[in-house]
Coordinates of C-alpha atoms in Angstrom, one line a residue:
X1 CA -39.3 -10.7 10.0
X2 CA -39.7 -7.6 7.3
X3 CA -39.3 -5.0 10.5
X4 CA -36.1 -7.4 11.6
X5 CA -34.2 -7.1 8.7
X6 CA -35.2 -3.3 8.2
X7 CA -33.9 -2.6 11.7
X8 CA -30.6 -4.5 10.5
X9 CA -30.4 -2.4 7.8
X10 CA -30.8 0.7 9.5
X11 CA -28.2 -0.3 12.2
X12 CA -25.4 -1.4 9.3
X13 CA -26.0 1.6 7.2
X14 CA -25.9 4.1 10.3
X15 CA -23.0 2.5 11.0
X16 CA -24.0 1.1 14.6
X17 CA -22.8 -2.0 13.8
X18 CA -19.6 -3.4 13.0
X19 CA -19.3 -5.0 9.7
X20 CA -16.0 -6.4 10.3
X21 CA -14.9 -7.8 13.7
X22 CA -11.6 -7.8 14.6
X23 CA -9.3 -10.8 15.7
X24 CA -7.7 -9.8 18.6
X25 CA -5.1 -11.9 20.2
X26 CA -2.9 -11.0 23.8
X27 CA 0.1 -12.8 24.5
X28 CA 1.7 -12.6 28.0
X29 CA -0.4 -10.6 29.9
X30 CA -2.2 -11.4 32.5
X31 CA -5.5 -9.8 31.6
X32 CA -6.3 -10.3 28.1
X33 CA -9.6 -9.6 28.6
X34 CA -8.7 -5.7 29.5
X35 CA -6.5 -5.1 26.7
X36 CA -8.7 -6.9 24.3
X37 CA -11.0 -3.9 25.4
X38 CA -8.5 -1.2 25.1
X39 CA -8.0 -2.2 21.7
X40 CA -11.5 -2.5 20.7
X41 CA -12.0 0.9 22.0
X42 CA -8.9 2.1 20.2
X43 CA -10.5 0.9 17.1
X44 CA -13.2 2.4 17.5
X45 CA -12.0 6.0 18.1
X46 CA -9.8 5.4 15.4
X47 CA -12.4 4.8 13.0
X48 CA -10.8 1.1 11.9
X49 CA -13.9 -0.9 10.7
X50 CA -11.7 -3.1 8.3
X51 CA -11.6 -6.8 9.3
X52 CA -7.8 -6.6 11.1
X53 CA -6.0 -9.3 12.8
X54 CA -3.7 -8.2 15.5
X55 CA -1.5 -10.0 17.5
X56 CA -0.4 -7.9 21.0
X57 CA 2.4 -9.0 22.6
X58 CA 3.6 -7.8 25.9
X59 CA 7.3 -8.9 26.1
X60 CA 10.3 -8.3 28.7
X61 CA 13.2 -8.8 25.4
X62 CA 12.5 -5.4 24.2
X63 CA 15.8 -2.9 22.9
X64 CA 16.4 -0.9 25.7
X65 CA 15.8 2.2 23.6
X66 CA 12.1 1.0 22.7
X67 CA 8.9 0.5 24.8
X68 CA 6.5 -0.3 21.7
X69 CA 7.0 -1.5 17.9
X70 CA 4.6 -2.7 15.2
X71 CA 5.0 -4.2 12.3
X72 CA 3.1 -6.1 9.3
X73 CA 3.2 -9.9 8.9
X74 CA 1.8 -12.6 6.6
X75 CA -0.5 -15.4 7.5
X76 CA -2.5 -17.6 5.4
X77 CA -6.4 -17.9 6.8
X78 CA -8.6 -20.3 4.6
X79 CA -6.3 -20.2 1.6
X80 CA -6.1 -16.2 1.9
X81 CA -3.0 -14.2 2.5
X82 CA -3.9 -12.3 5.0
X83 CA -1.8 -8.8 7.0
X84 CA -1.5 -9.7 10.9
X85 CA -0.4 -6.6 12.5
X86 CA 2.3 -7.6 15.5
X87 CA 2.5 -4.9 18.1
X88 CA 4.9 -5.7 20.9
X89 CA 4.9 -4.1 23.9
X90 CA 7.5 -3.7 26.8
X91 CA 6.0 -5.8 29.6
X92 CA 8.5 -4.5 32.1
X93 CA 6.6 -1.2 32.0
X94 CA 3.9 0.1 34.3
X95 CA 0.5 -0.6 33.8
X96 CA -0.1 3.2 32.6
X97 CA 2.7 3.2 30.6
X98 CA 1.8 0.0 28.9
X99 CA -1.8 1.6 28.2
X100 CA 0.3 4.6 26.5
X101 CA 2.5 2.7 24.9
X102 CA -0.5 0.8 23.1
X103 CA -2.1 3.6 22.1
X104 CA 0.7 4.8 20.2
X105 CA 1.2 1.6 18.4
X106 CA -2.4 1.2 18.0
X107 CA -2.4 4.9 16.1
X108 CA 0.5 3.0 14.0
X109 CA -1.8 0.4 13.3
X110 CA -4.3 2.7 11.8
X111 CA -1.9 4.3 9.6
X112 CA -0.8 0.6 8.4
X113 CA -5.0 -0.2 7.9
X114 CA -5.5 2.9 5.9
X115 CA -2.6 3.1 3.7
X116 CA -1.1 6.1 5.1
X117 CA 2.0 3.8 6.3
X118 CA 4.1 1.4 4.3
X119 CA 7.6 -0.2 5.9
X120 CA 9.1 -2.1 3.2
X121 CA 12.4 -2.4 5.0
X122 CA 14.8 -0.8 7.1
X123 CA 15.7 1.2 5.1
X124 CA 13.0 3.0 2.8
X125 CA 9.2 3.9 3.7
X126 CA 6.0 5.4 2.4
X127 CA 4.5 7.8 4.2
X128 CA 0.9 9.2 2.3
X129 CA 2.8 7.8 -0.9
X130 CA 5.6 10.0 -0.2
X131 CA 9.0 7.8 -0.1
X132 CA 11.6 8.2 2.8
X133 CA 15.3 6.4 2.9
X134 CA 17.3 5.6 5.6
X135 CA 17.8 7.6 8.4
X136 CA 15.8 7.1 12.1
X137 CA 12.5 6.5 11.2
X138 CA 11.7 6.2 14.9
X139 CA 12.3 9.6 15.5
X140 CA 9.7 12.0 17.0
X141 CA 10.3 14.0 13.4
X142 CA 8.9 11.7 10.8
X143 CA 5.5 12.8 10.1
X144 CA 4.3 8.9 11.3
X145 CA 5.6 9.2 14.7
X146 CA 4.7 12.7 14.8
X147 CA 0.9 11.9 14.5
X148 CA 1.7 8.9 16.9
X149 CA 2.5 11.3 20.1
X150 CA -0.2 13.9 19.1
X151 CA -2.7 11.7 20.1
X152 CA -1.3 8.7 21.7
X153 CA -1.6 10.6 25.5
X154 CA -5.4 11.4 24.5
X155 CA -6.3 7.9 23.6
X156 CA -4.8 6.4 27.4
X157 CA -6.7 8.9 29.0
X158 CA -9.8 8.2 27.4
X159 CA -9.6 4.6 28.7
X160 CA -7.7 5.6 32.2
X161 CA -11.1 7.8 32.9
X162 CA -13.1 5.2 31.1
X163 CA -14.8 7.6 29.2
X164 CA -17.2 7.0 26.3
X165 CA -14.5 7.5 23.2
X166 CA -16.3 9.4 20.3
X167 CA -15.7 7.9 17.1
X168 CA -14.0 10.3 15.4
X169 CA -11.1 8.8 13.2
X170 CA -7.9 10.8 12.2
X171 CA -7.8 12.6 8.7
X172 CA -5.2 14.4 6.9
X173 CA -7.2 17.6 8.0
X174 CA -6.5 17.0 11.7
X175 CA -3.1 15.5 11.4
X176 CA 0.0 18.0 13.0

């Protein structure tokens, strides 16, 4: 029993296990299974080991001038308040480009998870505790969406080729 709970230990402070699992939930798509994967693996690469809930949708009523969005609600889970990170995808894409379109959002989902993203509304945003008003912020120029498409090409592939993703999560030293 002693060499069990040494192994345990060894495991959860080498960081070989998770001590957080995520709550992973796929609407509207036929395999849930896969993309419950993809995200997992996303999560992984992107160094997310914080208990998240996330909610993927893949929906056809998407604005015409977006394939992906996320965004931060509230729920209630045994008396907690609790973040549920919604990311919606456009379900009359290709499979590929639903794959690249995930891992994008899912990049925005680790910039929610670490604090490096705050939307408070429309209209004003925190970006590494700098504030930013108005304006697009779904242009390729704000420094969120910037880091988005960096590595949102890199992250499909990695899946597409099925290759072992390294955990090696994003820092301000590696950001463009």
């Amino acid at each position: 029993m002693k060499k069990l709970l040494l192994l345990i230990f060894l495991n959860v402070w080498a960081g070989n296990i998770a001590l957080a699992q995520p709550t992973i939930k796929v609407c509207n798509n036929k395999d849930s299974l896969k993309i419950i994967n993809q995200v997992s693996q996303y999560l992984a690469y992107l160094g997310i080991r914080e208990k998240v809930y996330l909610h993927v949708k893949f929906s056809v009523y998407m604005a015409d001038n977006l394939a992906g969005i996320t965004y931060v609600t509230k729920s209630i889970d045994a008396g907690q308040v609790i973040n549920v990170f919604v990311v919606r995808v456009d379900a009359r894409l290709n499979e590929k480009m639903q794959r690249l379109v995930l891992a994008h959002e899912m990049i925005h989902v680790k910039q929610y998870v670490k604090g490096e993203l705050e939307v408070l509304d429309e209209n004003e945003v925190f970006w590494n505790g700098r504030k930013y008003y108005g304006g697009n912020f779904n242009s390729r120029k704000t420094p969120w969406e910037s880091e988005a498409y960096h590595y949102d090409r890199q992250l499909a592939n990695m899946i597409e080729e099925n290759l072992p993703i390294p955990i090696l999560p994003l820092s301000a030293s590696n950001r463009p």
